[in-house]
Amino acid sequence: MNALEITGLCKTYRGKRQKIVKALSSLDLTIAPGEIFGFLGPNGAGKSTTIKILMGLIQPTGGTAKIFGTPVINSASRQRLGYLPENPSFLDFMTAREYLAFVGRAFSMHKSDVKKETDRVLELLALEGAANRAIRHYSKGMIQRLGLAQVLLHDPDIYILDEPMSGLDPIGRALVKDILRDLKSRGKTVFFSTHITSDVEIICDRVGIIVNGNLMAVDHVQSILQSGIEGYVIQLVRDKMVTEEVFVEKERLKSFISDLSASDVEIERIEPKRKDIEKFFLDIVAKGEYVAVE
Amino acid sequence: MATFVNLLSANFRSILRDRIFLAILIVALLFFLLVPSFSLFSMRQVQELAVTLCLSTISLLLLLVSVLQGASSVWRDVEKRYTSSLLGLPVSRATFVVAKFAGIAVTLVCCTMLLGALALPAISISAAQYPSDIPIHWMNIIGAIGMDCLKYILLSAVALFLSTVSTSFFFPFFGSVAIFFAGSASQEVIEYISGDYGKSLTPAAKLVINIVYYLLPNFSAFNLKVAAIYGLPFPFKGALYTFLYFIVYTSILLCLSVWSFTRRELP
């Protein structure tokens, strides 16, 4: 069973003067259990709309979405799910500890487990010092950390995170990356939206790029990086002194190396020069072409 | 059920930590201390005035709590984007709305019990100063306070319904206040037009007035203050019908609130 299954998902709004705005056009996507999926797209591309439909916050105009086989319109679909909204906001009259206890009860966790897990996630997210302070006195970064804490509390099987790095300082961002790597190692499924391509490159198994409500590309991060090799930068050494660096195109690498073997020049280092995910993303957005490599 | 209780408890705590609510409650509590003194302003009806002041104070507090909490309930959660985090939990929208209502209703019941418990000694002390010829009918007073509580729970259901369809605080607030005044006066209007004045009205006008009368909640049916103040026989049958009316009307409003909120697109 797929962790997430989206079929023909559409969403249209009525804008000003009854103008129809297409926020999502026939989105098809499946995410397998244990996969870390990055959902990339420029502002207004439809990332948050997709996530809100998955969370039942807005209704699709057409199509279906299922989480572990349960349609998202059923609140039971969220029983095995942890959700972090974009710019989250929590019941701010509560303290972090009270809010986490509230979340634990919502997931029918045992009282002793709630206490144990609350202590664990508060420590993990470095919020122990503020655990008994009302959330209304938290900074933006602390609220984001609390959002991650409540997501991790009940150890769900799938995580849907809308811009999880938003509002975090470099220490917080590094922490989130570590958490995502840990989830990956424990076989959890993560679906997260982001603007930051380097995060996708480091963490994700697959990436989907959405532009103007259309899913333009779905591919494995490794194959994007592999196919993106444009050539190699080769460092040459003559008489044990670094002499020069040359760029060799991908197709010419073999012949270049064989030519060198006849000379007295040694190869010190060969580095692939590749398009990164950012370049790939920008190309897709610019071309507006659909690429699907599963 | 556990989810419902969890949400209800969170809503109840949210109201208890609301500074405006606490301020109103403290003012009402302080007022009860002054009831024995204020009752002396009436030369011959000290006991009757004490009962009137206590019942009116309870009414005013419940009115403010029901309108403010009901009108701001769903609207505030949407505005502050609490709904995106709360509905991200395994919570259905129906549970969310009903728990919201239940949180307000529990608050109104607790306030009624607290103020009612203070009203009884305040009336006793006042009545002891200048004993009246009319004996104090404690059951009538308790019955009137109970019916008042039901009235304001119904009003909070009206405010909650308006809050589920609104994108601002003003519509549910002023809407529920307007419905409260109209619903409190509708019985008198219908009785007035059934008399001589009604003969001068066109059948269409009468029909419109009748439709409005049946659509609006009839708040005057919950008013048993006169029986409590003057020790008149308590209308048990009427109170039972009013209670059934309360159950049906509140259930309809809750169904409409759930239906409206389920269709709403959330930020």
PDB file of N, CA, C and O in Angstrom, chain A residues 49-120:
ATOM      1  N   THR A  49      -1.505  24.380  -1.506  1.00  0.00           N
ATOM      2  CA  THR A  49      -2.861  23.925  -1.859  1.00  0.00           C
ATOM      3  C   THR A  49      -2.922  22.404  -1.806  1.00  0.00           C
ATOM      4  O   THR A  49      -3.866  21.824  -1.247  1.00  0.00           O
ATOM      5  N   THR A  50      -1.893  21.763  -2.369  1.00  0.00           N
ATOM      6  CA  THR A  50      -1.848  20.286  -2.358  1.00  0.00           C
ATOM      7  C   THR A  50      -1.857  19.781  -0.920  1.00  0.00           C
ATOM      8  O   THR A  50      -2.628  18.875  -0.569  1.00  0.00           O
ATOM      9  N   ILE A  51      -1.015  20.393  -0.089  1.00  0.00           N
ATOM     10  CA  ILE A  51      -0.910  19.933   1.303  1.00  0.00           C
ATOM     11  C   ILE A  51      -2.217  20.190   2.051  1.00  0.00           C
ATOM     12  O   ILE A  51      -2.674  19.341   2.822  1.00  0.00           O
ATOM     13  N   LYS A  52      -2.841  21.323   1.805  1.00  0.00           N
ATOM     14  CA  LYS A  52      -4.112  21.614   2.496  1.00  0.00           C
ATOM     15  C   LYS A  52      -5.198  20.625   2.080  1.00  0.00           C
ATOM     16  O   LYS A  52      -6.039  20.246   2.900  1.00  0.00           O
ATOM     17  N   ILE A  53      -5.175  20.209   0.823  1.00  0.00           N
ATOM     18  CA  ILE A  53      -6.152  19.198   0.399  1.00  0.00           C
ATOM     19  C   ILE A  53      -5.861  17.878   1.119  1.00  0.00           C
ATOM     20  O   ILE A  53      -6.771  17.202   1.610  1.00  0.00           O
ATOM     21  N   LEU A  54      -4.572  17.533   1.220  1.00  0.00           N
ATOM     22  CA  LEU A  54      -4.204  16.288   1.911  1.00  0.00           C
ATOM     23  C   LEU A  54      -4.645  16.314   3.372  1.00  0.00           C
ATOM     24  O   LEU A  54      -4.975  15.282   3.957  1.00  0.00           O
ATOM     25  N   MET A  55      -4.657  17.511   3.963  1.00  0.00           N
ATOM     26  CA  MET A  55      -5.035  17.626   5.375  1.00  0.00           C
ATOM     27  C   MET A  55      -6.533  17.885   5.554  1.00  0.00           C
ATOM     28  O   MET A  55      -6.993  18.072   6.678  1.00  0.00           O
ATOM     29  N   GLY A  56      -7.266  17.922   4.443  1.00  0.00           N
ATOM     30  CA  GLY A  56      -8.716  18.134   4.545  1.00  0.00           C
ATOM     31  C   GLY A  56      -9.097  19.563   4.886  1.00  0.00           C
ATOM     32  O   GLY A  56     -10.233  19.824   5.272  1.00  0.00           O
ATOM     33  N   LEU A  57      -8.155  20.498   4.749  1.00  0.00           N
ATOM     34  CA  LEU A  57      -8.464  21.889   5.077  1.00  0.00           C
ATOM     35  C   LEU A  57      -9.228  22.577   3.949  1.00  0.00           C
ATOM     36  O   LEU A  57     -10.011  23.487   4.182  1.00  0.00           O
ATOM     37  N   ILE A  58      -8.947  22.136   2.716  1.00  0.00           N
ATOM     38  CA  ILE A  58      -9.748  22.612   1.593  1.00  0.00           C
ATOM     39  C   ILE A  58     -10.176  21.392   0.772  1.00  0.00           C
ATOM     40  O   ILE A  58      -9.530  20.342   0.836  1.00  0.00           O
ATOM     41  N   GLN A  59     -11.270  21.566   0.041  1.00  0.00           N
ATOM     42  CA  GLN A  59     -11.794  20.431  -0.721  1.00  0.00           C
ATOM     43  C   GLN A  59     -11.361  20.533  -2.175  1.00  0.00           C
ATOM     44  O   GLN A  59     -11.410  21.621  -2.752  1.00  0.00           O
ATOM     45  N   PRO A  60     -10.955  19.397  -2.764  1.00  0.00           N
ATOM     46  CA  PRO A  60     -10.553  19.458  -4.175  1.00  0.00           C
ATOM     47  C   PRO A  60     -11.774  19.622  -5.079  1.00  0.00           C
ATOM     48  O   PRO A  60     -12.873  19.208  -4.713  1.00  0.00           O
ATOM     49  N   THR A  61     -11.543  20.223  -6.234  1.00  0.00           N
ATOM     50  CA  THR A  61     -12.618  20.327  -7.224  1.00  0.00           C
ATOM     51  C   THR A  61     -12.802  18.972  -7.906  1.00  0.00           C
ATOM     52  O   THR A  61     -13.897  18.631  -8.341  1.00  0.00           O
ATOM     53  N   GLY A  62     -11.713  18.235  -8.009  1.00  0.00           N
ATOM     54  CA  GLY A  62     -11.783  16.902  -8.614  1.00  0.00           C
ATOM     55  C   GLY A  62     -10.628  16.048  -8.139  1.00  0.00           C
ATOM     56  O   GLY A  62      -9.655  16.545  -7.571  1.00  0.00           O
ATOM     57  N   GLY A  63     -10.753  14.739  -8.358  1.00  0.00           N
ATOM     58  CA  GLY A  63      -9.671  13.825  -7.993  1.00  0.00           C
ATOM     59  C   GLY A  63      -9.772  13.328  -6.558  1.00  0.00           C
ATOM     60  O   GLY A  63     -10.671  13.736  -5.810  1.00  0.00           O
ATOM     61  N   THR A  64      -8.848  12.426  -6.232  1.00  0.00           N
ATOM     62  CA  THR A  64      -8.866  11.852  -4.884  1.00  0.00           C
ATOM     63  C   THR A  64      -7.455  11.841  -4.297  1.00  0.00           C
ATOM     64  O   THR A  64      -6.466  11.872  -5.039  1.00  0.00           O
ATOM     65  N   ALA A  65      -7.399  11.763  -3.003  1.00  0.00           N
ATOM     66  CA  ALA A  65      -6.112  11.610  -2.331  1.00  0.00           C
ATOM     67  C   ALA A  65      -6.309  10.650  -1.162  1.00  0.00           C
ATOM     68  O   ALA A  65      -7.344  10.709  -0.472  1.00  0.00           O
ATOM     69  N   LYS A  66      -5.353   9.750  -0.999  1.00  0.00           N
ATOM     70  CA  LYS A  66      -5.451   8.768   0.090  1.00  0.00           C
ATOM     71  C   LYS A  66      -4.139   8.717   0.863  1.00  0.00           C
ATOM     72  O   LYS A  66      -3.063   8.808   0.273  1.00  0.00           O
ATOM     73  N   ILE A  67      -4.262   8.532   2.159  1.00  0.00           N
ATOM     74  CA  ILE A  67      -3.085   8.332   3.000  1.00  0.00           C
ATOM     75  C   ILE A  67      -3.185   6.924   3.580  1.00  0.00           C
ATOM     76  O   ILE A  67      -4.162   6.617   4.281  1.00  0.00           O
ATOM     77  N   PHE A  68      -2.235   6.085   3.233  1.00  0.00           N
ATOM     78  CA  PHE A  68      -2.275   4.660   3.603  1.00  0.00           C
ATOM     79  C   PHE A  68      -3.657   4.068   3.297  1.00  0.00           C
ATOM     80  O   PHE A  68      -4.248   3.349   4.112  1.00  0.00           O
ATOM     81  N   GLY A  69      -4.178   4.404   2.121  1.00  0.00           N
ATOM     82  CA  GLY A  69      -5.434   3.813   1.645  1.00  0.00           C
ATOM     83  C   GLY A  69      -6.697   4.479   2.169  1.00  0.00           C
ATOM     84  O   GLY A  69      -7.790   4.147   1.706  1.00  0.00           O
ATOM     85  N   THR A  70      -6.587   5.406   3.102  1.00  0.00           N
ATOM     86  CA  THR A  70      -7.787   6.060   3.645  1.00  0.00           C
ATOM     87  C   THR A  70      -7.961   7.430   2.976  1.00  0.00           C
ATOM     88  O   THR A  70      -7.028   8.235   2.984  1.00  0.00           O
ATOM     89  N   PRO A  71      -9.149   7.683   2.403  1.00  0.00           N
ATOM     90  CA  PRO A  71      -9.361   8.991   1.760  1.00  0.00           C
ATOM     91  C   PRO A  71      -9.157  10.138   2.750  1.00  0.00           C
ATOM     92  O   PRO A  71      -9.536  10.031   3.919  1.00  0.00           O
ATOM     93  N   VAL A  72      -8.575  11.208   2.256  1.00  0.00           N
ATOM     94  CA  VAL A  72      -8.220  12.310   3.159  1.00  0.00           C
ATOM     95  C   VAL A  72      -9.435  13.039   3.724  1.00  0.00           C
ATOM     96  O   VAL A  72      -9.307  13.775   4.706  1.00  0.00           O
ATOM     97  N   ILE A  73     -10.601  12.849   3.119  1.00  0.00           N
ATOM     98  CA  ILE A  73     -11.799  13.514   3.678  1.00  0.00           C
ATOM     99  C   ILE A  73     -12.198  12.875   5.006  1.00  0.00           C
ATOM    100  O   ILE A  73     -12.952  13.456   5.780  1.00  0.00           O
ATOM    101  N   ASN A  74     -11.665  11.674   5.257  1.00  0.00           N
ATOM    102  CA  ASN A  74     -11.942  10.987   6.526  1.00  0.00           C
ATOM    103  C   ASN A  74     -10.857  11.379   7.552  1.00  0.00           C
ATOM    104  O   ASN A  74      -9.670  11.199   7.285  1.00  0.00           O
ATOM    105  N   SER A  75     -11.277  11.886   8.694  1.00  0.00           N
ATOM    106  CA  SER A  75     -10.284  12.350   9.678  1.00  0.00           C
ATOM    107  C   SER A  75      -9.395  11.205  10.188  1.00  0.00           C
ATOM    108  O   SER A  75      -8.297  11.453  10.695  1.00  0.00           O
ATOM    109  N   ALA A  76      -9.852   9.960  10.028  1.00  0.00           N
ATOM    110  CA  ALA A  76      -9.040   8.802  10.450  1.00  0.00           C
ATOM    111  C   ALA A  76      -7.760   8.694   9.624  1.00  0.00           C
ATOM    112  O   ALA A  76      -6.786   8.049  10.049  1.00  0.00           O
ATOM    113  N   SER A  77      -7.741   9.315   8.433  1.00  0.00           N
ATOM    114  CA  SER A  77      -6.537   9.266   7.585  1.00  0.00           C
ATOM    115  C   SER A  77      -5.356   9.951   8.283  1.00  0.00           C
ATOM    116  O   SER A  77      -4.210   9.746   7.928  1.00  0.00           O
ATOM    117  N   ARG A  78      -5.656  10.796   9.285  1.00  0.00           N
ATOM    118  CA  ARG A  78      -4.599  11.536   9.965  1.00  0.00           C
ATOM    119  C   ARG A  78      -4.104  10.840  11.235  1.00  0.00           C
ATOM    120  O   ARG A  78      -3.297  11.385  11.965  1.00  0.00           O
ATOM    121  N   GLN A  79      -4.602   9.624  11.477  1.00  0.00           N
ATOM    122  CA  GLN A  79      -4.211   8.898  12.679  1.00  0.00           C
ATOM    123  C   GLN A  79      -2.734   8.493  12.643  1.00  0.00           C
ATOM    124  O   GLN A  79      -2.060   8.489  13.660  1.00  0.00           O
ATOM    125  N   ARG A  80      -2.219   8.187  11.440  1.00  0.00           N
ATOM    126  CA  ARG A  80      -0.808   7.758  11.325  1.00  0.00           C
ATOM    127  C   ARG A  80       0.056   8.871  10.737  1.00  0.00           C
ATOM    128  O   ARG A  80       1.090   8.607  10.139  1.00  0.00           O
ATOM    129  N   LEU A  81      -0.399  10.081  10.891  1.00  0.00           N
ATOM    130  CA  LEU A  81       0.245  11.202  10.203  1.00  0.00           C
ATOM    131  C   LEU A  81       0.664  12.310  11.178  1.00  0.00           C
ATOM    132  O   LEU A  81      -0.012  12.552  12.173  1.00  0.00           O
ATOM    133  N   GLY A  82       1.781  12.934  10.878  1.00  0.00           N
ATOM    134  CA  GLY A  82       2.189  14.127  11.621  1.00  0.00           C
ATOM    135  C   GLY A  82       2.228  15.283  10.644  1.00  0.00           C
ATOM    136  O   GLY A  82       2.836  15.162   9.575  1.00  0.00           O
ATOM    137  N   TYR A  83       1.582  16.394  10.988  1.00  0.00           N
ATOM    138  CA  TYR A  83       1.473  17.507  10.053  1.00  0.00           C
ATOM    139  C   TYR A  83       2.033  18.792  10.666  1.00  0.00           C
ATOM    140  O   TYR A  83       1.662  19.173  11.777  1.00  0.00           O
ATOM    141  N   LEU A  84       2.917  19.408   9.928  1.00  0.00           N
ATOM    142  CA  LEU A  84       3.435  20.717  10.335  1.00  0.00           C
ATOM    143  C   LEU A  84       2.966  21.750   9.319  1.00  0.00           C
ATOM    144  O   LEU A  84       3.397  21.734   8.161  1.00  0.00           O
ATOM    145  N   PRO A  85       2.045  22.651   9.707  1.00  0.00           N
ATOM    146  CA  PRO A  85       1.577  23.664   8.749  1.00  0.00           C
ATOM    147  C   PRO A  85       2.649  24.715   8.469  1.00  0.00           C
ATOM    148  O   PRO A  85       3.596  24.854   9.251  1.00  0.00           O
ATOM    149  N   GLU A  86       2.457  25.434   7.371  1.00  0.00           N
ATOM    150  CA  GLU A  86       3.348  26.550   7.055  1.00  0.00           C
ATOM    151  C   GLU A  86       3.055  27.673   8.057  1.00  0.00           C
ATOM    152  O   GLU A  86       1.890  27.966   8.329  1.00  0.00           O
ATOM    153  N   ASN A  87       4.067  28.294   8.607  1.00  0.00           N
ATOM    154  CA  ASN A  87       3.896  29.311   9.662  1.00  0.00           C
ATOM    155  C   ASN A  87       2.879  28.842  10.698  1.00  0.00           C
ATOM    156  O   ASN A  87       1.794  29.406  10.815  1.00  0.00           O
ATOM    157  N   PRO A  88       3.210  27.801  11.441  1.00  0.00           N
ATOM    158  CA  PRO A  88       2.195  27.211  12.326  1.00  0.00           C
ATOM    159  C   PRO A  88       1.763  28.145  13.448  1.00  0.00           C
ATOM    160  O   PRO A  88       2.487  29.071  13.813  1.00  0.00           O
ATOM    161  N   SER A  89       0.568  27.882  13.942  1.00  0.00           N
ATOM    162  CA  SER A  89       0.016  28.649  15.056  1.00  0.00           C
ATOM    163  C   SER A  89      -0.701  27.653  15.967  1.00  0.00           C
ATOM    164  O   SER A  89      -1.522  26.878  15.494  1.00  0.00           O
ATOM    165  N   PHE A  90      -0.344  27.683  17.233  1.00  0.00           N
ATOM    166  CA  PHE A  90      -0.928  26.719  18.174  1.00  0.00           C
ATOM    167  C   PHE A  90      -1.702  27.459  19.258  1.00  0.00           C
ATOM    168  O   PHE A  90      -1.528  28.665  19.427  1.00  0.00           O
ATOM    169  N   LEU A  91      -2.529  26.705  19.987  1.00  0.00           N
ATOM    170  CA  LEU A  91      -3.345  27.303  21.050  1.00  0.00           C
ATOM    171  C   LEU A  91      -2.410  28.038  22.015  1.00  0.00           C
ATOM    172  O   LEU A  91      -1.758  27.413  22.852  1.00  0.00           O
ATOM    173  N   ASP A  92      -2.337  29.360  21.861  1.00  0.00           N
ATOM    174  CA  ASP A  92      -1.237  30.080  22.509  1.00  0.00           C
ATOM    175  C   ASP A  92      -1.453  30.370  23.988  1.00  0.00           C
ATOM    176  O   ASP A  92      -0.561  30.906  24.639  1.00  0.00           O
ATOM    177  N   PHE A  93      -2.617  30.008  24.519  1.00  0.00           N
ATOM    178  CA  PHE A  93      -2.810  30.192  25.965  1.00  0.00           C
ATOM    179  C   PHE A  93      -2.191  29.018  26.733  1.00  0.00           C
ATOM    180  O   PHE A  93      -2.029  29.084  27.948  1.00  0.00           O
ATOM    181  N   MET A  94      -1.859  27.952  25.995  1.00  0.00           N
ATOM    182  CA  MET A  94      -1.259  26.775  26.637  1.00  0.00           C
ATOM    183  C   MET A  94       0.256  26.923  26.695  1.00  0.00           C
ATOM    184  O   MET A  94       0.839  27.682  25.927  1.00  0.00           O
ATOM    185  N   THR A  95       0.877  26.144  27.572  1.00  0.00           N
ATOM    186  CA  THR A  95       2.333  26.038  27.541  1.00  0.00           C
ATOM    187  C   THR A  95       2.675  24.923  26.542  1.00  0.00           C
ATOM    188  O   THR A  95       1.779  24.157  26.137  1.00  0.00           O
ATOM    189  N   ALA A  96       3.956  24.830  26.182  1.00  0.00           N
ATOM    190  CA  ALA A  96       4.367  23.785  25.230  1.00  0.00           C
ATOM    191  C   ALA A  96       4.036  22.401  25.797  1.00  0.00           C
ATOM    192  O   ALA A  96       3.548  21.518  25.081  1.00  0.00           O
ATOM    193  N   ARG A  97       4.269  22.240  27.085  1.00  0.00           N
ATOM    194  CA  ARG A  97       4.019  20.933  27.710  1.00  0.00           C
ATOM    195  C   ARG A  97       2.529  20.588  27.666  1.00  0.00           C
ATOM    196  O   ARG A  97       2.152  19.462  27.339  1.00  0.00           O
ATOM    197  N   GLU A  98       1.697  21.588  27.943  1.00  0.00           N
ATOM    198  CA  GLU A  98       0.243  21.356  27.896  1.00  0.00           C
ATOM    199  C   GLU A  98      -0.203  21.038  26.472  1.00  0.00           C
ATOM    200  O   GLU A  98      -1.036  20.154  26.254  1.00  0.00           O
ATOM    201  N   TYR A  99       0.371  21.766  25.514  1.00  0.00           N
ATOM    202  CA  TYR A  99      -0.048  21.540  24.128  1.00  0.00           C
ATOM    203  C   TYR A  99       0.350  20.139  23.653  1.00  0.00           C
ATOM    204  O   TYR A  99      -0.433  19.459  22.989  1.00  0.00           O
ATOM    205  N   LEU A 100       1.551  19.720  24.039  1.00  0.00           N
ATOM    206  CA  LEU A 100       1.994  18.378  23.632  1.00  0.00           C
ATOM    207  C   LEU A 100       1.134  17.302  24.299  1.00  0.00           C
ATOM    208  O   LEU A 100       0.829  16.279  23.677  1.00  0.00           O
ATOM    209  N   ALA A 101       0.715  17.551  25.539  1.00  0.00           N
ATOM    210  CA  ALA A 101      -0.185  16.598  26.208  1.00  0.00           C
ATOM    211  C   ALA A 101      -1.524  16.540  25.469  1.00  0.00           C
ATOM    212  O   ALA A 101      -2.092  15.454  25.281  1.00  0.00           O
ATOM    213  N   PHE A 102      -1.976  17.708  25.017  1.00  0.00           N
ATOM    214  CA  PHE A 102      -3.226  17.780  24.251  1.00  0.00           C
ATOM    215  C   PHE A 102      -3.109  16.979  22.941  1.00  0.00           C
ATOM    216  O   PHE A 102      -4.001  16.200  22.588  1.00  0.00           O
ATOM    217  N   VAL A 103      -1.975  17.151  22.258  1.00  0.00           N
ATOM    218  CA  VAL A 103      -1.753  16.415  20.995  1.00  0.00           C
ATOM    219  C   VAL A 103      -1.679  14.910  21.275  1.00  0.00           C
ATOM    220  O   VAL A 103      -2.268  14.098  20.543  1.00  0.00           O
ATOM    221  N   GLY A 104      -0.982  14.538  22.335  1.00  0.00           N
ATOM    222  CA  GLY A 104      -0.867  13.121  22.692  1.00  0.00           C
ATOM    223  C   GLY A 104      -2.224  12.488  22.930  1.00  0.00           C
ATOM    224  O   GLY A 104      -2.499  11.386  22.453  1.00  0.00           O
ATOM    225  N   ARG A 105      -3.087  13.207  23.633  1.00  0.00           N
ATOM    226  CA  ARG A 105      -4.444  12.681  23.892  1.00  0.00           C
ATOM    227  C   ARG A 105      -5.225  12.583  22.582  1.00  0.00           C
ATOM    228  O   ARG A 105      -6.011  11.650  22.386  1.00  0.00           O
ATOM    229  N   ALA A 106      -5.017  13.556  21.671  1.00  0.00           N
ATOM    230  CA  ALA A 106      -5.728  13.518  20.380  1.00  0.00           C
ATOM    231  C   ALA A 106      -5.355  12.270  19.588  1.00  0.00           C
ATOM    232  O   ALA A 106      -6.162  11.767  18.802  1.00  0.00           O
ATOM    233  N   PHE A 107      -4.128  11.761  19.802  1.00  0.00           N
ATOM    234  CA  PHE A 107      -3.698  10.544  19.116  1.00  0.00           C
ATOM    235  C   PHE A 107      -3.873   9.305  20.004  1.00  0.00           C
ATOM    236  O   PHE A 107      -3.263   8.265  19.738  1.00  0.00           O
ATOM    237  N   SER A 108      -4.666   9.459  21.049  1.00  0.00           N
ATOM    238  CA  SER A 108      -4.993   8.346  21.966  1.00  0.00           C
ATOM    239  C   SER A 108      -3.748   7.692  22.556  1.00  0.00           C
ATOM    240  O   SER A 108      -3.723   6.474  22.767  1.00  0.00           O
ATOM    241  N   MET A 109      -2.736   8.499  22.836  1.00  0.00           N
ATOM    242  CA  MET A 109      -1.525   7.942  23.453  1.00  0.00           C
ATOM    243  C   MET A 109      -1.770   7.707  24.936  1.00  0.00           C
ATOM    244  O   MET A 109      -2.559   8.428  25.566  1.00  0.00           O
ATOM    245  N   HIS A 110      -1.078   6.716  25.475  1.00  0.00           N
ATOM    246  CA  HIS A 110      -1.194   6.438  26.902  1.00  0.00           C
ATOM    247  C   HIS A 110      -0.546   7.585  27.682  1.00  0.00           C
ATOM    248  O   HIS A 110       0.439   8.174  27.225  1.00  0.00           O
ATOM    249  N   LYS A 111      -1.098   7.869  28.861  1.00  0.00           N
ATOM    250  CA  LYS A 111      -0.637   9.019  29.658  1.00  0.00           C
ATOM    251  C   LYS A 111       0.879   8.965  29.936  1.00  0.00           C
ATOM    252  O   LYS A 111       1.583   9.974  29.797  1.00  0.00           O
ATOM    253  N   SER A 112       1.362   7.775  30.298  1.00  0.00           N
ATOM    254  CA  SER A 112       2.797   7.665  30.625  1.00  0.00           C
ATOM    255  C   SER A 112       3.656   7.862  29.372  1.00  0.00           C
ATOM    256  O   SER A 112       4.740   8.453  29.442  1.00  0.00           O
ATOM    257  N   ASP A 113       3.150   7.390  28.216  1.00  0.00           N
ATOM    258  CA  ASP A 113       3.881   7.591  26.952  1.00  0.00           C
ATOM    259  C   ASP A 113       3.931   9.071  26.589  1.00  0.00           C
ATOM    260  O   ASP A 113       4.945   9.563  26.087  1.00  0.00           O
ATOM    261  N   VAL A 114       2.817   9.759  26.836  1.00  0.00           N
ATOM    262  CA  VAL A 114       2.758  11.189  26.510  1.00  0.00           C
ATOM    263  C   VAL A 114       3.841  11.929  27.296  1.00  0.00           C
ATOM    264  O   VAL A 114       4.582  12.736  26.737  1.00  0.00           O
ATOM    265  N   LYS A 115       3.949  11.601  28.576  1.00  0.00           N
ATOM    266  CA  LYS A 115       4.933  12.296  29.425  1.00  0.00           C
ATOM    267  C   LYS A 115       6.356  11.998  28.944  1.00  0.00           C
ATOM    268  O   LYS A 115       7.184  12.898  28.787  1.00  0.00           O
ATOM    269  N   LYS A 116       6.599  10.711  28.685  1.00  0.00           N
ATOM    270  CA  LYS A 116       7.942  10.288  28.262  1.00  0.00           C
ATOM    271  C   LYS A 116       8.314  10.939  26.915  1.00  0.00           C
ATOM    272  O   LYS A 116       9.405  11.493  26.763  1.00  0.00           O
ATOM    273  N   GLU A 117       7.376  10.871  25.967  1.00  0.00           N
ATOM    274  CA  GLU A 117       7.649  11.412  24.632  1.00  0.00           C
ATOM    275  C   GLU A 117       7.722  12.944  24.655  1.00  0.00           C
ATOM    276  O   GLU A 117       8.491  13.531  23.894  1.00  0.00           O
ATOM    277  N   THR A 118       6.941  13.558  25.519  1.00  0.00           N
ATOM    278  CA  THR A 118       6.995  15.026  25.636  1.00  0.00           C
ATOM    279  C   THR A 118       8.392  15.447  26.078  1.00  0.00           C
ATOM    280  O   THR A 118       9.000  16.346  25.469  1.00  0.00           O
ATOM    281  N   ASP A 119       8.907  14.774  27.088  1.00  0.00           N
ATOM    282  CA  ASP A 119      10.259  15.095  27.561  1.00  0.00           C
ATOM    283  C   ASP A 119      11.284  14.880  26.452  1.00  0.00           C
ATOM    284  O   ASP A 119      12.192  15.687  26.259  1.00  0.00           O
ATOM    285  N   ARG A 120      11.098  13.786  25.709  1.00  0.00           N
ATOM    286  CA  ARG A 120      12.062  13.448  24.642  1.00  0.00           C
ATOM    287  C   ARG A 120      12.066  14.527  23.539  1.00  0.00           C
ATOM    288  O   ARG A 120      13.122  15.043  23.179  1.00  0.00           O
TER     289      ARG A 120
END
